Coordinates of C-alpha atoms and ligand atoms in Angstrom, one line a residue:
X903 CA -2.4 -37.2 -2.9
X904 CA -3.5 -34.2 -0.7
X905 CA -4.5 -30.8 -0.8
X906 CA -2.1 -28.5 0.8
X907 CA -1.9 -24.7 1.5
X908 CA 1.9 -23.0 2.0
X909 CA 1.0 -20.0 3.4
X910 CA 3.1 -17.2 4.9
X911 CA 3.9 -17.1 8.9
X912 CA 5.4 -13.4 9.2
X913 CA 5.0 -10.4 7.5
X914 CA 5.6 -11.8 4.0
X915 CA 8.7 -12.9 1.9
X916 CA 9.9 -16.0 3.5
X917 CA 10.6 -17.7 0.9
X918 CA 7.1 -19.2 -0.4
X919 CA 8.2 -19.1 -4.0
X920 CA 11.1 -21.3 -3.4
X921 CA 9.6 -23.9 -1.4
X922 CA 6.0 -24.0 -3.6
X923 CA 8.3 -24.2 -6.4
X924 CA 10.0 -27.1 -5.0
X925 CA 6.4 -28.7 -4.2
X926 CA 4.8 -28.1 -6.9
X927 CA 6.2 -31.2 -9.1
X928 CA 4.4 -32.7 -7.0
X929 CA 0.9 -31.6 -7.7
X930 CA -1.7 -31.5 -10.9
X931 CA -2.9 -27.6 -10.0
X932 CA -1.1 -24.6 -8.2
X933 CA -3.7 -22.1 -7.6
X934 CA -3.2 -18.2 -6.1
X935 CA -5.9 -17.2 -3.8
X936 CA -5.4 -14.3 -2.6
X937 CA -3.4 -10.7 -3.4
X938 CA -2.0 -9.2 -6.7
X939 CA 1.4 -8.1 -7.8
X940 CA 1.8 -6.9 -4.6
X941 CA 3.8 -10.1 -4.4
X942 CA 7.0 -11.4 -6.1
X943 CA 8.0 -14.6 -5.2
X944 CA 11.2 -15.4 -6.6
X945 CA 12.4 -18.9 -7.9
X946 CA 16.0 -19.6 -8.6
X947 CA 16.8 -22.2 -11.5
X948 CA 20.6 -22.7 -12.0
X949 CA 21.6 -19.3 -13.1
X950 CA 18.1 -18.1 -14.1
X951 CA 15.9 -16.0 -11.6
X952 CA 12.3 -15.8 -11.9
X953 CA 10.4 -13.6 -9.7
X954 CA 6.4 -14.6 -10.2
X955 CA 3.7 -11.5 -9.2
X956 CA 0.4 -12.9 -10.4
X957 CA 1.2 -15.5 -11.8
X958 CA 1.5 -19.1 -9.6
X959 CA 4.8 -20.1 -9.0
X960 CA 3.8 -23.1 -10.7
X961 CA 4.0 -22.4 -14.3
X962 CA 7.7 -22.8 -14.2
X963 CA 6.2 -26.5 -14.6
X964 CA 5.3 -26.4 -18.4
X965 CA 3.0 -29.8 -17.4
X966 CA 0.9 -28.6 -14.5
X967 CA -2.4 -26.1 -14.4
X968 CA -1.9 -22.8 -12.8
X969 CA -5.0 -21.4 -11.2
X970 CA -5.2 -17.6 -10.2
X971 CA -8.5 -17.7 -8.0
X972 CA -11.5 -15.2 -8.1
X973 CA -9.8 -13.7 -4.5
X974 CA -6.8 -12.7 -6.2
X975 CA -6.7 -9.0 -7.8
X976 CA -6.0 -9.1 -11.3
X977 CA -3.8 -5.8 -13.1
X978 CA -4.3 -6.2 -16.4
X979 CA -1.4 -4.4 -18.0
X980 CA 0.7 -6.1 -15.3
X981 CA -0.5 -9.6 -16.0
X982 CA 0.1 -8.7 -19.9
X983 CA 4.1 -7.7 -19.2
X984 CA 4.4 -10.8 -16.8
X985 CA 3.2 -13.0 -19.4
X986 CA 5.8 -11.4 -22.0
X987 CA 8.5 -11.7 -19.7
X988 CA 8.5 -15.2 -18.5
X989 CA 7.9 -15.9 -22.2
X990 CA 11.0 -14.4 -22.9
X991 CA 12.6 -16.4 -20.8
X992 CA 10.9 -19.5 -22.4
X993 CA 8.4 -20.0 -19.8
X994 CA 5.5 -21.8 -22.0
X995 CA 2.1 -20.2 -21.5
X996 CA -0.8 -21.2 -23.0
X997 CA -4.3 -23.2 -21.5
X998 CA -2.1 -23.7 -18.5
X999 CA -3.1 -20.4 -17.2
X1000 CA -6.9 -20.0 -15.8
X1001 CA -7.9 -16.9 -14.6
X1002 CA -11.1 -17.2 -12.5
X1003 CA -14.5 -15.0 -14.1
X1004 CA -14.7 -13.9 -10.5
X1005 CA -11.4 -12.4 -10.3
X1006 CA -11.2 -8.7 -9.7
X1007 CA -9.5 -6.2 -11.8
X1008 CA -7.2 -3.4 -11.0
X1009 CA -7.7 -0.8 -12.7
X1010 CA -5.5 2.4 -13.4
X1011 CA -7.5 4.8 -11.1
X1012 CA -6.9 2.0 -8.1
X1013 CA -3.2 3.2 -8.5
X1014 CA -4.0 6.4 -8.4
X1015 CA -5.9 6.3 -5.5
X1016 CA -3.6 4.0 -4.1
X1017 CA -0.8 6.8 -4.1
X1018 CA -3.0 9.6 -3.3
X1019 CA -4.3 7.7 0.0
X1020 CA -0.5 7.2 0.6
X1021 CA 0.3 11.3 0.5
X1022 CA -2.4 11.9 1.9
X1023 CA -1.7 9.9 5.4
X1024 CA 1.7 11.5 5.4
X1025 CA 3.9 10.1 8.5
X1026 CA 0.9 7.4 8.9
X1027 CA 1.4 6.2 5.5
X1028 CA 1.5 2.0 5.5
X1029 CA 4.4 1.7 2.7
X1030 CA 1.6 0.1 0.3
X1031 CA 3.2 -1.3 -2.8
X1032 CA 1.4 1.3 -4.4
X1033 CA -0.1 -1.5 -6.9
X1034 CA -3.7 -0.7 -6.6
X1035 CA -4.6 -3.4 -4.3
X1036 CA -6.3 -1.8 -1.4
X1037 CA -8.2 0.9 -3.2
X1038 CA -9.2 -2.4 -5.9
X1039 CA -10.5 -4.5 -2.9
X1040 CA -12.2 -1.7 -1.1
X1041 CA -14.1 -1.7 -5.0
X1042 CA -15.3 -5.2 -4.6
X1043 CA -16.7 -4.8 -1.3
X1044 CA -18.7 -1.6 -1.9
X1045 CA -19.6 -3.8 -4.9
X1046 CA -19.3 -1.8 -7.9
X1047 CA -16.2 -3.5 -8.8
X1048 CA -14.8 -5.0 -12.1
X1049 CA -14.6 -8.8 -12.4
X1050 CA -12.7 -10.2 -15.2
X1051 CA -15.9 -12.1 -16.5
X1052 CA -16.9 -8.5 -17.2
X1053 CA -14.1 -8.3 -19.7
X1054 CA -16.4 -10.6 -21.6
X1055 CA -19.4 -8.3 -22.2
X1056 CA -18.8 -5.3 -23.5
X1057 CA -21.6 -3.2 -22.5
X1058 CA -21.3 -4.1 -18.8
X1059 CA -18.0 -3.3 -18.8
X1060 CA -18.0 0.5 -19.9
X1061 CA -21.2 0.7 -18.0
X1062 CA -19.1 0.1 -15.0
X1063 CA -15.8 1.8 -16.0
X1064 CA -18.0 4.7 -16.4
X1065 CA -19.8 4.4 -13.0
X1066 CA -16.9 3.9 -11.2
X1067 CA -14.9 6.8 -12.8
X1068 CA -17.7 8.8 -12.5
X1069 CA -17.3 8.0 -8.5
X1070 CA -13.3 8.3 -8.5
X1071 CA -13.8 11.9 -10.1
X1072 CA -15.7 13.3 -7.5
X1073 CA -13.0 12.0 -4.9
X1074 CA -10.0 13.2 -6.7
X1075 CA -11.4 16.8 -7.5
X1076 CA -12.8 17.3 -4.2
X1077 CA -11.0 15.3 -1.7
X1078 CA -7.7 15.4 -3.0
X1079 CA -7.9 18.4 -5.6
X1080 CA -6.7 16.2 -8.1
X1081 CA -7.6 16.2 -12.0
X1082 CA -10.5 14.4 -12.8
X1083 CA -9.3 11.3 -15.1
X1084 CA -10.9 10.8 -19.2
X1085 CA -13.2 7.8 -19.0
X1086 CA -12.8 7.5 -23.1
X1087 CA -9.2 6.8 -22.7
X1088 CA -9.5 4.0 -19.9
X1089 CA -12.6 2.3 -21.7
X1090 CA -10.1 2.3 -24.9
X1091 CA -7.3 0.7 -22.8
X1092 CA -9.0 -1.9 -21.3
X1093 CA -11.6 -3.1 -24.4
X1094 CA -8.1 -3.1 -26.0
X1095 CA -6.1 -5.4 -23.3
X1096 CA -9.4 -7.5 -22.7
X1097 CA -9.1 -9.2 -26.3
X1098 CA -5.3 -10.5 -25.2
X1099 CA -6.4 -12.2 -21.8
X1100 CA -10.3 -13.3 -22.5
X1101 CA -8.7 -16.9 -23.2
X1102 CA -7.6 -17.3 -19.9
X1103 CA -10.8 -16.7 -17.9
X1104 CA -12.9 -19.6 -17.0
X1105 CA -15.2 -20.9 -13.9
X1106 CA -11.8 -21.8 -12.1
X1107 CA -13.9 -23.2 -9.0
X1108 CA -15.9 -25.7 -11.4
X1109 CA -12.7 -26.4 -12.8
X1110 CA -10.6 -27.1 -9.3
X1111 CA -13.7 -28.9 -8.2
X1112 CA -13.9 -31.4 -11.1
X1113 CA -10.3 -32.2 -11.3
X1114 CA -10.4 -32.7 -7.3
X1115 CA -13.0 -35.2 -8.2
X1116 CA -11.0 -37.2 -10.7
X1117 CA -8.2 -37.3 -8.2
X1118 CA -6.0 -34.5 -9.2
X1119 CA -3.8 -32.8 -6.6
X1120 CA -4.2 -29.2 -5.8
X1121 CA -1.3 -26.7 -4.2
X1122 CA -3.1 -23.3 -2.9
X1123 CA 0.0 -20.8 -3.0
X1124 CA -0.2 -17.9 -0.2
X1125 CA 0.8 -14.3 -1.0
X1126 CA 2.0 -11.9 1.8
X1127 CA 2.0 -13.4 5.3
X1128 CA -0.6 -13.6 8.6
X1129 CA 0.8 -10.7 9.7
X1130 CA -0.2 -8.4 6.6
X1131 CA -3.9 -10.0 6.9
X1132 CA -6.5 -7.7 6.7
X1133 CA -8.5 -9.4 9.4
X1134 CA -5.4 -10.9 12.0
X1135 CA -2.6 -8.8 11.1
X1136 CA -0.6 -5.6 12.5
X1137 CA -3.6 -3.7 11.1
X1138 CA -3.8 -1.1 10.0
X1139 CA -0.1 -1.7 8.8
X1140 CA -1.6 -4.7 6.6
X1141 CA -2.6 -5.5 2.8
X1142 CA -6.0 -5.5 2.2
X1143 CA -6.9 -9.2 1.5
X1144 CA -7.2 -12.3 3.9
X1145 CA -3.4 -14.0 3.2
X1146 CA -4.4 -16.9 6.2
X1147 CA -4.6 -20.1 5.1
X1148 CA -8.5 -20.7 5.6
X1149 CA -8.6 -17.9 2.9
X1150 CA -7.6 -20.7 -0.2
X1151 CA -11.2 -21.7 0.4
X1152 CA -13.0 -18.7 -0.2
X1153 CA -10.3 -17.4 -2.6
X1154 CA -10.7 -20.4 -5.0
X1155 CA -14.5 -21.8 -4.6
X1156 CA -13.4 -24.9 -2.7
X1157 CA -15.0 -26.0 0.2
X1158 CA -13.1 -26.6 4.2
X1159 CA -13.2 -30.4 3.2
X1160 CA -11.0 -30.1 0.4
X1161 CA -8.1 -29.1 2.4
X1162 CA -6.0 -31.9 3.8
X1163 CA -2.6 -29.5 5.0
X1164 CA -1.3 -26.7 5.8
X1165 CA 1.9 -25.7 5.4
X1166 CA 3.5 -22.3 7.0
X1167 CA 6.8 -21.0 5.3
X1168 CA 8.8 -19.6 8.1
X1169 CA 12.2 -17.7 8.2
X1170 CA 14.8 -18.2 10.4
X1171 CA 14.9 -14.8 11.5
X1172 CA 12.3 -12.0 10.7
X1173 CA 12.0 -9.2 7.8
X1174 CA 9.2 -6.4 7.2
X1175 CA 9.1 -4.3 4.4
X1176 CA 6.7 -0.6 4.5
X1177 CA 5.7 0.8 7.8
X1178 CA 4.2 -0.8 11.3
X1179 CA 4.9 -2.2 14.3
X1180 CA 8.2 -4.7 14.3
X1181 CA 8.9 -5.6 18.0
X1182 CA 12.4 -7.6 17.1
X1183 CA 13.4 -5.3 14.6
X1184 CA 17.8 -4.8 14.7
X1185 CA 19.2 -1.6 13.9
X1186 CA 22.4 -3.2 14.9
X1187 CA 25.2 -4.8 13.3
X1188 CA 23.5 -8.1 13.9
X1189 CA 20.4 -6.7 11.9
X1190 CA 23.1 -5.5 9.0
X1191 CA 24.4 -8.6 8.4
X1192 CA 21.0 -10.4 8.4
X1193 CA 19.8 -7.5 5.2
X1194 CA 23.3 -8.0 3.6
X1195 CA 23.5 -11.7 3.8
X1196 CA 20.4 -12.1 3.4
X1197 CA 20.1 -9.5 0.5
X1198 CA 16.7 -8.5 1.9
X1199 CA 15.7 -5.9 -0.5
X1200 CA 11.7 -5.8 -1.9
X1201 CA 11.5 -8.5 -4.9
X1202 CA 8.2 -6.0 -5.9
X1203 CA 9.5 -2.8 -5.0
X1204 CA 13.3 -3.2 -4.6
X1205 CA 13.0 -1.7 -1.0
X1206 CA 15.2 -2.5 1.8
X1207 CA 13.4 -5.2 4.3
X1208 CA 13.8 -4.0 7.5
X1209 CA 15.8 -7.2 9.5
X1210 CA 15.3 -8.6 13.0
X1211 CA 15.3 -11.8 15.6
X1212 CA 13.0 -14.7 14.9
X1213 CA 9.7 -13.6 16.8
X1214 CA 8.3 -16.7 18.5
X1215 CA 5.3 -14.2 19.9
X1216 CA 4.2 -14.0 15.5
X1217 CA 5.2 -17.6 14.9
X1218 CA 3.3 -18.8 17.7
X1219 CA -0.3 -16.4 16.5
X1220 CA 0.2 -17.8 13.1
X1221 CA 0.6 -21.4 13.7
X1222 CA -3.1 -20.7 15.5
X1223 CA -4.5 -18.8 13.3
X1224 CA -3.4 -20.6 9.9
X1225 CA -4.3 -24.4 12.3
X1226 CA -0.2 -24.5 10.3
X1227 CA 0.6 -28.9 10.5
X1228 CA 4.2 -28.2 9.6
X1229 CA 6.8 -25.4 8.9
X1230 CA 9.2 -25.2 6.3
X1231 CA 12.2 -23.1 7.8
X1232 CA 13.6 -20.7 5.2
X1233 CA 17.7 -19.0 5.0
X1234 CA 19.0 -20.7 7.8
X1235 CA 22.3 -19.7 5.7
X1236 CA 22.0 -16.2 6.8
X1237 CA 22.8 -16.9 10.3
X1238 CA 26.2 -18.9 9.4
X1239 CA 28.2 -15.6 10.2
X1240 CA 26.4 -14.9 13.8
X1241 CA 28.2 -15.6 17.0
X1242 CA 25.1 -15.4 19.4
X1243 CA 21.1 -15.8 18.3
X1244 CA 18.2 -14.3 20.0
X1245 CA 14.9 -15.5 19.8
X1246 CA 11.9 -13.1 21.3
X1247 CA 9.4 -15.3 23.8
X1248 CA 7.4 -12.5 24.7
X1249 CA 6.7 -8.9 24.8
X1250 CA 7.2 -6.8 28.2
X1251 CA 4.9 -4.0 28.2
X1252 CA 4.4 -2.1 31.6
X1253 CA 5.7 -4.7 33.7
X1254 CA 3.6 -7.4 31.8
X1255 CA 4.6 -10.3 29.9
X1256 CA 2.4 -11.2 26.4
X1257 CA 3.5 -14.2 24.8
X1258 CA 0.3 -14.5 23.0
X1259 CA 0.3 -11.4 20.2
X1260 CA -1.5 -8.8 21.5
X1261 CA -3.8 -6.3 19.5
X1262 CA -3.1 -3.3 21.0
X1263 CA -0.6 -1.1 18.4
X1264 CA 0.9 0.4 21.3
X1265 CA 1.9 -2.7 22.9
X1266 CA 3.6 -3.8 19.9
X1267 CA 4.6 -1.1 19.4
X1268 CA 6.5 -0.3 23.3
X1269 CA 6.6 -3.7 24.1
X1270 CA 10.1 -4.6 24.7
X1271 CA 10.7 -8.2 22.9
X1272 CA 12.1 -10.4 26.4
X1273 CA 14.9 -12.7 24.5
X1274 CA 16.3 -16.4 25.1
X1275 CA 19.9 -16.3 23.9
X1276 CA 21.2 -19.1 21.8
X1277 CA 24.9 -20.0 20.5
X1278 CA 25.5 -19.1 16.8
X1279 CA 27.0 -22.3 15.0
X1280 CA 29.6 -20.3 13.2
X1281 CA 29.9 -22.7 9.8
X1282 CA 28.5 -22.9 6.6
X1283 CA 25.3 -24.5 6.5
X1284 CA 24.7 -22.7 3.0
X1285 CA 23.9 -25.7 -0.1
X1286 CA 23.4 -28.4 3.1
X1287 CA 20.9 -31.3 1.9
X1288 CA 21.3 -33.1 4.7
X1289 CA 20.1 -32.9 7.9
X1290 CA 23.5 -34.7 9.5
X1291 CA 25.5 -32.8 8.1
X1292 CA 24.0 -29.4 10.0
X1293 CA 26.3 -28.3 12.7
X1294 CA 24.9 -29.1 15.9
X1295 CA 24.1 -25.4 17.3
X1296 CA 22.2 -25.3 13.9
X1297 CA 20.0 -28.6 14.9
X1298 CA 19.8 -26.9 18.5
X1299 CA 18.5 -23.5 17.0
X1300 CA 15.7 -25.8 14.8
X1301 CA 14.7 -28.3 17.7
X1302 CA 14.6 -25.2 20.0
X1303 CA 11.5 -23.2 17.2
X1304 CA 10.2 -26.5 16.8
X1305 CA 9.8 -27.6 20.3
X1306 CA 8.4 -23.9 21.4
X1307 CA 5.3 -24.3 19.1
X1308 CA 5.2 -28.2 18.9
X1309 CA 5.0 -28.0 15.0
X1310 CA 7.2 -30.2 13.0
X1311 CA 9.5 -28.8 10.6
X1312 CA 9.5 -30.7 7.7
X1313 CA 11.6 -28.5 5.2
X1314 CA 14.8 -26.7 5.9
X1315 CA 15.9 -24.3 3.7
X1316 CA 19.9 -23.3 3.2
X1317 CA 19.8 -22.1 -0.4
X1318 CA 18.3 -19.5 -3.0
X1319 CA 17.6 -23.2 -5.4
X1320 CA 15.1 -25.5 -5.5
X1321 CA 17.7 -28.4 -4.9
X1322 CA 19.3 -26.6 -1.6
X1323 CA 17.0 -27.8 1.2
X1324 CA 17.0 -30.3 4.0
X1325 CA 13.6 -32.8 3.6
X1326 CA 13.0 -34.0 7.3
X1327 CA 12.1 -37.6 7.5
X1328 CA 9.0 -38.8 9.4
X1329 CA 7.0 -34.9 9.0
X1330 CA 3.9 -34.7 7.7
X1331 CA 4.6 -33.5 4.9
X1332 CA 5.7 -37.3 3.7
X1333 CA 2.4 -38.0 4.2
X1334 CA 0.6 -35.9 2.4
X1335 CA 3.1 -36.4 -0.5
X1336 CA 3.2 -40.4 0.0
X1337 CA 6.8 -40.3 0.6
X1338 CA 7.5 -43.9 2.4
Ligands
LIG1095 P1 8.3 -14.9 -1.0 O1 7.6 -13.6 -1.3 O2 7.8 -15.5 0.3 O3 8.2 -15.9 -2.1 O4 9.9 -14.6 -0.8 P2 10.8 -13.6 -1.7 O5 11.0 -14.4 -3.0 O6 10.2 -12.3 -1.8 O7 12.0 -13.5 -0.8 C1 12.8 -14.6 -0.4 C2 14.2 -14.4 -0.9 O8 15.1 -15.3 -0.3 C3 14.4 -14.7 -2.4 O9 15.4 -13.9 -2.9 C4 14.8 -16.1 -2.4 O10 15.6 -16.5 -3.6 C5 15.7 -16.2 -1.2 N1 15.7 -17.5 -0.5 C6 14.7 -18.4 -0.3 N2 15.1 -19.4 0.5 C7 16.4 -19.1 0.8 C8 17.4 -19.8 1.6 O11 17.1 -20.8 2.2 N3 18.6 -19.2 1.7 C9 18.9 -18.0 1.1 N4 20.1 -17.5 1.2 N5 18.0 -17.4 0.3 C10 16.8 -17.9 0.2
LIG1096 P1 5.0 -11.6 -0.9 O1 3.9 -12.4 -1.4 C1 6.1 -8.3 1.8 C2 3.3 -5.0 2.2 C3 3.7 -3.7 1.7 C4 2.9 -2.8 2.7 C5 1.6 -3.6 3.0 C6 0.4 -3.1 2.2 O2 6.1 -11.4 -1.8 O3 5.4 -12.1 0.5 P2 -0.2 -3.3 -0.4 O4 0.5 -2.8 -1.6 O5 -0.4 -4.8 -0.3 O6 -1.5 -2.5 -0.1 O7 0.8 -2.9 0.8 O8 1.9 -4.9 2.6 N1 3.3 -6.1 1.3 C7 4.3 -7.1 1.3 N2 5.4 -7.2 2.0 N3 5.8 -9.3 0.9 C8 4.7 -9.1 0.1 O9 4.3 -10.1 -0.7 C9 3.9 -8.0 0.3 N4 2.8 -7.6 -0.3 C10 2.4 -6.4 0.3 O10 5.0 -3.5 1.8 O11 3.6 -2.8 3.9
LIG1097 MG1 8.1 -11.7 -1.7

């Protein structure tokens, strides 16, 4: 069995939970790598919905290992109400769960300083989740932050709580005349939520290691998408970890050699939620019906995803920059209803053409997206399982992504549930699986 990574190939939510939910049978270990509960990836079981933050989509599998990695950014209280509520839904959590020592945790004042950032840029603001992360990351890399193997040792840990609010006083009193926050009260908190998630947190890279030496499978499970990277997406309209696929490695203490696949999760058309440059964004009907049908609100937030036309310009930069094998092609469904399809092939920016994505924020956001017009098919193609069965301007609008980027596809996607998705024969991805 291989080693795959599903990544993200836009600007996040295209449908990762489904399709690593759908995988992840097929694996011994689903492991997070990157992000916090920035993310909700949502999973649709008959009439149950799930939506996973921190947690790896996996553990709706009682049987496999979910992993979340020492890149991931950890919220303790959030973790803590996750837990409860998939266990409410009899979601069985137990040694199943690893949390990696390396881990860092969000802690309330990230939040705070997350929102205050946020005010503070005004009409610039990015639309954060307003979860902590960037302020949390920016932590670890001036190294002073938290890790949750300092959960385990008391005295480090309120040595550097205290530090670090000590630090976030100063900001909030004197750069954004804020109270200054009670150290006594946060020590309290988190001495107090440590005792409930100390059993999960382990050497998670010894662990992935040693099981990838005794043959196990591993599933690395991307949050966000390229385009929210910190390093190669619309920055500064971005999250603030690496979401690209060569990120697993870093995220989860594997090496390059471990990874046999990567696999992009792409929708059919294109969605955005906070602020930033969106070159095929629709404030048309066409765009209406895509956030209707689609019911593109924020699975986090509950905010309304901005809707547009597939962008072949994004798909293209993250097919490169992720080295993607295969594409699964998510809510082909939505477009049932849409009599003509437009599919961006460039931008047009001063008389110039940019089919590679360009850095500059202004082109992207002036360039005018230059469109190839395709036929709607105009029939249901929702609950398909069978790639015959598509209509034929369906299979046209798939062979005509696939053969721009020369990527297979090797999932398409026509349904919220696991079950309602097209396996293409003869893709990789029956490789990797061993699929004859
Ligand atoms: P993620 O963050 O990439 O996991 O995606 P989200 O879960 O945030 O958003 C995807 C949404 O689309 C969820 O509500 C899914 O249930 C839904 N979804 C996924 N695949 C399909 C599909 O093929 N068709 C339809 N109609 N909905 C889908
Ligand atoms: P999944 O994993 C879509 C966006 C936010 C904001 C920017 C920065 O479900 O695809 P942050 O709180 O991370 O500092 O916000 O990133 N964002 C997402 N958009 N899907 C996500 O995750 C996202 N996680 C963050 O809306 O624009
Ligand atoms: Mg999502």
């Amino acid at each position: 069995m291989s080693n795959i990574a599903v990544i993200g190939t836009q600007w996040g939510d295209e449908g990762k939970g489904k399709i690593i939910d759908l995988l992840a049978e097929r694996f011994d270990i689903i492991a997070r790598f990157q992000g916090g509960h920035n993310a909700g990836h949502t999973v649709c079981l008959g009439n149950q919905k799930y939506i996973l933050h921190l947690i790896p989509t996996g553990i709706l599998h009682p049987e496999k290992i979910c992993v979340i990695g020492n890149g991931v950014v950890v919220d303790i209280t959030a973790l803590i109400n996750e837990i409860e509520e998939l266990k409410k839904k009899g979601v069985v959590i137990n040694d199943n769960l690893l949390i990696s020592q390396r881990a860092h945790i969000i802690m309330p004042y990230h939040r705070l300083m997350d929102r205050y950032r946020e005010e503070a840029r005004g009409a610039k603001r990015i639309g954060t989740t307003g979860r902590g992360i960037g302020p949390a990351y920016e932590n670890k890399m001036a190294r002073s932050g938290i890790c949750a193997g300092d959960l385990m040792n008391e005295k480090v840990l309120i040595d550097k709580v205290a530090a670090n609010i000590e630090e976030i006083n100063h900001v909030l009193e004197k750069v954004y005349s804020q109270p200054r926050i009670d150290p006594g009260a946060i020590e309290a908190e988190i001495l107090e939520q440590a005792e409930s998630v100390k059993g999960y947190i382990t050497d998670t890279s010894l662990f992935i290691n040693n099981a990838l030496d005794h043959g196990k499978s591993l599933l690395m499970e991307g949050a966000q998408g390229t385009m929210l990277d910190i390093d190669h997406g619309t920055y500064p309209y971005v999250t603030s970890s690496n979401c690209v696929a060569s990120n697993a490695c870093t995220g989860l203490g594997i090496g390059i050699s471990r990874v046999d696949g990567v696999m992009g999760v792409i929708k059919a058309y294109t969605t955005r939620v906070g602020n930033g440059p969106f070159p095929t964004e629709l404030t048309d009907k066409s765009g209406q019906i895509l956030q209707e049908k689609g019911n593109e609100y924020g699975a986090t937030t509950g905010r309304r995803r901005r809707c547009g036309w597939f962008d072949g310009v994004v798909a293209r930069y993250a097919i490169r920059i992720n080295g993607v094998h295969t594409l699964a092609l998510t809510k082909l469904d939505v477009m049932d209803t849409l009599a003509k399809i437009n599919v961006c092939q460039g931008y047009k920016w001063k008389g110039k053409i940019f089919s590679d994505l360009p850095y500059d924020p202004t082109v992207l956001a002036e360039g005018e997206p230059v469109y190839k017009e395709l036929d709607g098919w105009l029939a249901s193609t929702s609950d398909l399982t069978e790639y015959n069965r598509l209509p034929q301007k369906a299979k046209d609008y798939i062979k005509y992504i696939e053969d721009m980027f020369e990527t297979p596809i090797c999932l398409i996607s026509t349904g919220s549930e696991r079950e309602k998705t097209i396996w293409v024969k003869g893709s990789p991805l029956d490789n990797w699986l061993m699929i004859p």
